[in-house]
């Protein structure tokens, strides 16, 4: 369980100091989903920079320059590859079509080694499963909807990916892992995080006005260009033996609702036990009228 977060300031409404403060607050809230490492990526001039450290987000010393319009962030809970080796932490850098990009991932992929062997991808010292997404995009030699669709349809597991290229185009590839995207039209700003609860908590003390929630579903690919325009595409998600953790409407269409709900409940019960709750925790919440999605949110937020 990790957390994606970031900002797209397409009207240049905020100074560097304001961006730094807001993103520091947002990053600290994201620690609920991962404290092992944190990092950000942004373009300063024509240079794509990544700053990441094996520390909790509140200890990451952010300093966003004035003229940076897009910041991509990540907080990490380690599942594969020690966070002490900083190259294992997010965001990761790649190059496709002569253009550099940064990528961050929330989720777990379980066919990264198989893909590396079957596609003859180059060996890497990076141990994190997420890095296979960078290699698949590089293999396609283009960071575009076609390349992202190819990547998303090759990997198996749970995921939401965010990407940033040198031209300040921001991308989202939405699998079955959560992501909430807010737009503040008056300011010309987008803010995002892996859950809406995290965004709400971070914005409690900020006077940004009423946000517009942008709908994103499993199987969506979004591109937000530097002028703030949203462009959309889709991919087909083949779960195979993987059952999604989030029970979204777009996921239900691919499975028997009853079977999916039973498996979803089973996974939540296993997750609850992993977090140290007793065996009746999920049943108790369901009996009190909460939905399976409510239970998942409580577990994610540590309630």
Short mmCIF file of C-alpha atoms in Angstrom, two decimals:
data_model
loop_
_atom_site.label_atom_id
_atom_site.label_comp_id
_atom_site.label_asym_id
_atom_site.label_seq_id
_atom_site.Cartn_x
_atom_site.Cartn_y
_atom_site.Cartn_z
CA UNK A 1 0.00 0.00 0.00
CA UNK A 2 1.56 3.25 -1.18
CA UNK A 3 0.16 6.66 -2.01
CA UNK A 4 0.23 8.82 -5.11
CA UNK A 5 -0.19 12.58 -4.80
CA UNK A 6 0.55 15.75 -6.69
CA UNK A 7 -0.47 19.03 -8.28
CA UNK A 8 -1.04 20.48 -11.76
CA UNK A 9 -1.02 24.30 -11.61
CA UNK A 10 -1.89 25.10 -15.22
CA UNK A 11 -2.69 28.79 -14.62
CA UNK A 12 0.41 29.43 -12.54
CA UNK A 13 -1.74 30.46 -9.57
CA UNK A 14 0.72 29.49 -6.83
CA UNK A 15 4.22 30.65 -5.98
CA UNK A 16 6.91 28.09 -5.32
CA UNK A 17 6.52 28.68 -1.58
CA UNK A 18 2.76 28.11 -1.76
CA UNK A 19 3.21 24.92 -3.79
CA UNK A 20 5.85 23.69 -1.36
CA UNK A 21 3.59 24.27 1.64
CA UNK A 22 0.50 22.67 0.08
CA UNK A 23 2.40 19.64 -1.22
CA UNK A 24 4.18 19.19 2.10
CA UNK A 25 0.80 19.05 3.86
CA UNK A 26 -0.57 16.64 1.26
CA UNK A 27 2.53 14.43 1.41
CA UNK A 28 2.35 14.24 5.20
CA UNK A 29 -1.28 13.09 4.99
CA UNK A 30 -0.19 10.42 2.52
CA UNK A 31 2.00 8.83 5.20
CA UNK A 32 -1.12 6.93 6.26
CA UNK A 33 -0.39 4.67 3.28
CA UNK A 34 3.39 4.45 3.49
CA UNK A 35 6.24 5.81 5.62
CA UNK A 36 9.27 3.94 4.26
CA UNK A 37 10.21 6.47 1.56
CA UNK A 38 8.92 9.52 -0.26
CA UNK A 39 9.75 11.36 -3.45
CA UNK A 40 8.66 13.90 -6.03
CA UNK A 41 9.34 14.64 -9.69
CA UNK A 42 8.98 17.95 -11.53
CA UNK A 43 10.34 19.86 -14.51
CA UNK A 44 12.54 22.86 -13.80
CA UNK A 45 13.07 24.56 -17.14
CA UNK A 46 13.75 21.77 -19.62
CA UNK A 47 15.16 19.43 -16.97
CA UNK A 48 13.13 16.64 -15.35
CA UNK A 49 14.22 16.25 -11.75
CA UNK A 50 13.52 13.53 -9.20
CA UNK A 51 14.06 14.07 -5.50
CA UNK A 52 13.47 11.02 -3.29
CA UNK A 53 14.75 9.76 0.04
CA UNK A 54 14.21 6.69 2.30
CA UNK A 55 12.39 8.82 4.89
CA UNK A 56 8.75 9.50 5.80
CA UNK A 57 7.16 12.27 3.77
CA UNK A 58 7.11 14.74 6.67
CA UNK A 59 10.92 14.50 6.77
CA UNK A 60 11.32 15.10 3.03
CA UNK A 61 12.63 18.64 2.62
CA UNK A 62 10.58 19.85 -0.31
CA UNK A 63 11.46 23.06 -2.12
CA UNK A 64 9.43 23.54 -5.29
CA UNK A 65 10.72 26.31 -7.61
CA UNK A 66 8.39 29.16 -8.63
CA UNK A 67 7.87 28.22 -12.27
CA UNK A 68 7.16 24.50 -11.80
CA UNK A 69 3.60 23.78 -13.00
CA UNK A 70 3.37 20.03 -12.25
CA UNK A 71 4.61 17.99 -9.30
CA UNK A 72 4.26 14.20 -9.13
CA UNK A 73 4.65 12.58 -5.71
CA UNK A 74 4.75 9.21 -3.99
CA UNK A 75 4.93 7.80 -0.47
CA UNK A 76 6.06 4.21 -0.17
CA UNK A 77 5.30 1.16 1.89
CA UNK A 78 7.99 -1.34 0.91
CA UNK A 79 6.84 -4.63 -0.61
CA UNK A 80 9.81 -5.49 -2.84
CA UNK A 81 13.29 -3.97 -2.89
CA UNK A 82 14.77 -2.32 0.19
CA UNK A 83 13.94 1.37 0.55
CA UNK A 84 17.45 1.89 1.94
CA UNK A 85 18.70 1.53 -1.62
CA UNK A 86 17.29 4.81 -2.90
CA UNK A 87 17.12 3.61 -6.51
CA UNK A 88 14.30 1.26 -5.40
CA UNK A 89 12.12 4.20 -4.39
CA UNK A 90 9.62 6.14 -6.50
CA UNK A 91 9.43 8.07 -8.78
CA UNK A 92 11.50 6.23 -11.41
CA UNK A 93 13.06 7.84 -14.48
CA UNK A 94 12.77 6.50 -18.02
CA UNK A 95 13.23 7.63 -21.61
CA UNK A 96 10.87 7.00 -24.52
CA UNK A 97 11.00 8.57 -27.97
CA UNK A 98 13.90 10.77 -26.91
CA UNK A 99 11.85 12.29 -24.07
CA UNK A 100 12.48 11.60 -20.39
CA UNK A 101 9.64 10.79 -18.01
CA UNK A 102 9.04 9.97 -14.35
CA UNK A 103 6.69 7.23 -13.14
CA UNK A 104 5.13 6.43 -9.74
CA UNK A 105 3.04 3.36 -8.91
CA UNK A 106 0.59 2.37 -6.21
CA UNK A 107 -0.06 -1.35 -6.07
CA UNK A 108 1.70 -4.68 -6.46
CA UNK A 109 2.72 -6.35 -9.75
CA UNK A 110 3.47 -10.06 -9.75
CA UNK A 111 4.65 -10.81 -13.31
CA UNK A 112 7.55 -8.36 -13.58
CA UNK A 113 10.26 -11.04 -13.67
CA UNK A 114 8.30 -13.15 -16.14
CA UNK A 115 7.91 -10.17 -18.47
CA UNK A 116 11.57 -9.26 -18.21
CA UNK A 117 12.51 -12.77 -19.29
CA UNK A 118 9.90 -13.29 -22.01
CA UNK A 119 10.42 -9.86 -23.62
CA UNK A 120 14.23 -9.85 -23.26
CA UNK A 121 14.15 -6.60 -21.32
CA UNK A 122 17.51 -5.38 -20.04
CA UNK A 123 18.63 -6.38 -16.56
CA UNK A 124 18.42 -3.70 -13.89
CA UNK A 125 19.69 -3.23 -10.36
CA UNK A 126 16.26 -1.85 -9.40
CA UNK A 127 14.48 -4.55 -7.39
CA UNK A 128 11.05 -2.92 -7.24
CA UNK A 129 8.26 -4.64 -9.20
CA UNK A 130 6.99 -1.22 -10.35
CA UNK A 131 10.03 -0.61 -12.54
CA UNK A 132 8.78 -3.07 -15.16
CA UNK A 133 6.25 -0.38 -16.18
CA UNK A 134 9.13 1.96 -17.08
CA UNK A 135 10.82 -0.75 -19.13
CA UNK A 136 7.64 -1.63 -21.03
CA UNK A 137 7.07 2.01 -21.99
CA UNK A 138 10.71 2.37 -23.04
CA UNK A 139 10.30 -0.76 -25.19
CA UNK A 140 7.49 0.99 -27.10
CA UNK A 141 9.73 4.03 -27.68
CA UNK A 142 6.87 6.47 -27.04
CA UNK A 143 5.10 7.91 -24.07
CA UNK A 144 1.60 8.15 -25.53
CA UNK A 145 -1.77 6.46 -25.20
CA UNK A 146 -0.63 3.53 -27.31
CA UNK A 147 2.47 2.91 -25.22
CA UNK A 148 0.58 3.26 -21.96
CA UNK A 149 -2.17 0.92 -23.15
CA UNK A 150 0.46 -1.67 -24.05
CA UNK A 151 2.11 -1.38 -20.64
CA UNK A 152 -1.17 -1.58 -18.72
CA UNK A 153 -2.32 -4.66 -20.63
CA UNK A 154 0.99 -6.48 -20.05
CA UNK A 155 1.30 -6.12 -16.28
CA UNK A 156 -0.64 -8.29 -13.85
CA UNK A 157 -1.58 -7.20 -10.36
CA UNK A 158 -3.03 -4.09 -8.79
CA UNK A 159 -2.06 -0.64 -9.97
CA UNK A 160 -2.56 3.02 -10.51
CA UNK A 161 0.30 4.76 -12.32
CA UNK A 162 1.05 8.46 -12.63
CA UNK A 163 3.62 9.82 -15.07
CA UNK A 164 5.18 13.17 -15.95
CA UNK A 165 7.19 13.98 -19.07
CA UNK A 166 9.64 16.76 -19.88
CA UNK A 167 6.90 18.77 -21.61
CA UNK A 168 4.83 18.86 -18.38
CA UNK A 169 2.23 16.40 -19.64
CA UNK A 170 0.77 14.44 -16.74
CA UNK A 171 -0.67 10.95 -17.24
CA UNK A 172 -2.79 8.60 -15.14
CA UNK A 173 -3.22 4.90 -15.87
CA UNK A 174 -6.01 3.72 -13.59
CA UNK A 175 -6.22 0.04 -12.77
CA UNK A 176 -8.08 -1.29 -9.75
CA UNK A 177 -6.17 0.80 -7.19
CA UNK A 178 -7.75 4.04 -5.99
CA UNK A 179 -7.01 7.59 -7.10
CA UNK A 180 -9.02 10.77 -6.51
CA UNK A 181 -8.55 13.78 -8.80
CA UNK A 182 -9.88 17.23 -7.88
CA UNK A 183 -10.02 20.27 -10.14
CA UNK A 184 -10.29 23.83 -8.88
CA UNK A 185 -11.47 25.61 -12.06
CA UNK A 186 -11.30 29.12 -10.63
CA UNK A 187 -7.63 28.68 -9.73
CA UNK A 188 -6.67 26.52 -12.69
CA UNK A 189 -5.33 23.78 -10.44
CA UNK A 190 -5.68 20.00 -10.15
CA UNK A 191 -4.79 18.13 -6.96
CA UNK A 192 -4.78 14.37 -6.55
CA UNK A 193 -4.13 11.64 -4.01
CA UNK A 194 -4.79 7.93 -3.76
CA UNK A 195 -7.92 8.46 -1.67
CA UNK A 196 -10.47 11.24 -1.36
CA UNK A 197 -10.16 11.13 2.42
CA UNK A 198 -6.48 12.08 2.20
CA UNK A 199 -7.30 15.00 -0.10
CA UNK A 200 -10.05 16.23 2.20
CA UNK A 201 -7.83 16.12 5.27
CA UNK A 202 -5.01 17.95 3.49
CA UNK A 203 -7.37 20.67 2.26
CA UNK A 204 -9.13 21.31 5.58
CA UNK A 205 -7.00 24.37 6.30
CA UNK A 206 -6.68 25.55 2.70
CA UNK A 207 -9.06 28.07 1.13
CA UNK A 208 -9.11 26.88 -2.44
CA UNK A 209 -12.85 26.96 -3.07
CA UNK A 210 -15.14 24.10 -3.97
CA UNK A 211 -13.44 21.38 -6.03
CA UNK A 212 -14.84 19.51 -9.00
CA UNK A 213 -14.20 15.78 -8.75
CA UNK A 214 -12.96 14.30 -12.03
CA UNK A 215 -14.36 10.84 -12.72
CA UNK A 216 -11.73 8.17 -13.32
CA UNK A 217 -12.54 4.46 -13.55
CA UNK A 218 -10.64 1.21 -13.81
CA UNK A 219 -9.38 0.97 -17.40
CA UNK A 220 -9.02 4.73 -17.92
CA UNK A 221 -5.94 6.52 -19.22
CA UNK A 222 -5.88 10.30 -18.70
CA UNK A 223 -3.53 12.92 -20.03
CA UNK A 224 -3.62 16.45 -18.67
CA UNK A 225 -1.68 18.77 -20.95
CA UNK A 226 0.08 21.97 -19.78
CA UNK A 227 -3.01 24.06 -20.63
CA UNK A 228 -5.12 21.96 -18.24
CA UNK A 229 -7.07 20.09 -20.94
CA UNK A 230 -7.98 16.47 -20.20
CA UNK A 231 -7.55 13.85 -22.94
CA UNK A 232 -8.83 10.32 -22.41
CA UNK A 233 -8.22 6.81 -23.64
CA UNK A 234 -8.83 3.31 -22.26
CA UNK A 235 -7.25 -0.11 -21.91
CA UNK A 236 -8.59 -3.60 -21.27
CA UNK A 237 -7.75 -4.97 -17.84
CA UNK A 238 -7.44 -8.75 -17.75
CA UNK A 239 -7.45 -9.82 -14.12
CA UNK A 240 -6.72 -13.49 -14.85
CA UNK A 241 -6.15 -15.05 -11.43
CA UNK A 242 -5.92 -11.62 -9.83
CA UNK A 243 -9.06 -10.33 -8.15
CA UNK A 244 -9.19 -6.54 -7.72
CA UNK A 245 -9.21 -5.18 -4.19
CA UNK A 246 -11.52 -2.29 -4.99
CA UNK A 247 -15.04 -3.19 -6.00
CA UNK A 248 -15.60 -0.50 -8.65
CA UNK A 249 -18.49 -0.36 -11.14
CA UNK A 250 -16.12 -0.70 -14.08
CA UNK A 251 -14.64 -3.84 -12.51
CA UNK A 252 -17.98 -5.52 -11.86
CA UNK A 253 -18.69 -5.90 -15.57
CA UNK A 254 -15.87 -8.48 -15.95
CA UNK A 255 -16.94 -10.81 -13.14
CA UNK A 256 -19.94 -12.47 -11.57
CA UNK A 257 -21.09 -9.90 -8.97
CA UNK A 258 -21.71 -12.53 -6.32
CA UNK A 259 -18.36 -14.25 -6.80
CA UNK A 260 -16.47 -10.96 -6.91
CA UNK A 261 -18.17 -9.70 -3.76
CA UNK A 262 -17.31 -12.89 -1.88
CA UNK A 263 -13.68 -12.71 -2.98
CA UNK A 264 -13.52 -9.00 -2.16
CA UNK A 265 -14.82 -9.74 1.34
CA UNK A 266 -12.29 -12.54 1.76
CA UNK A 267 -9.45 -10.20 0.81
CA UNK A 268 -10.66 -7.53 3.22
CA UNK A 269 -10.80 -10.09 6.04
CA UNK A 270 -7.22 -11.13 5.25
CA UNK A 271 -6.13 -7.48 5.12
CA UNK A 272 -7.83 -6.79 8.46
CA UNK A 273 -5.97 -9.70 10.08
CA UNK A 274 -2.70 -8.42 8.60
CA UNK A 275 -3.36 -5.05 10.26
CA UNK A 276 -3.96 -6.77 13.59
CA UNK A 277 -7.77 -6.63 13.79
CA UNK A 278 -9.66 -9.65 15.11
CA UNK A 279 -11.47 -12.06 12.81
CA UNK A 280 -14.87 -10.43 13.36
CA UNK A 281 -13.85 -6.87 12.42
CA UNK A 282 -15.24 -6.97 8.86
CA UNK A 283 -18.44 -8.77 9.89
CA UNK A 284 -19.04 -6.25 12.66
CA UNK A 285 -18.78 -3.27 10.32
CA UNK A 286 -21.00 -4.91 7.70
CA UNK A 287 -23.61 -5.72 10.32
CA UNK A 288 -23.60 -2.04 11.34
CA UNK A 289 -24.56 -1.05 7.81
CA UNK A 290 -21.19 -0.18 6.27
CA UNK A 291 -20.41 -1.32 2.71
CA UNK A 292 -17.38 -3.30 1.59
CA UNK A 293 -15.95 -0.10 0.09
CA UNK A 294 -16.41 1.61 3.48
CA UNK A 295 -14.50 -1.20 5.18
CA UNK A 296 -11.67 -0.94 2.65
CA UNK A 297 -11.43 2.79 3.27
CA UNK A 298 -11.33 2.26 7.06
CA UNK A 299 -8.51 -0.23 6.66
CA UNK A 300 -6.56 2.05 4.33
CA UNK A 301 -6.94 5.00 6.68
CA UNK A 302 -6.20 3.02 9.84
CA UNK A 303 -9.62 3.66 11.44
#
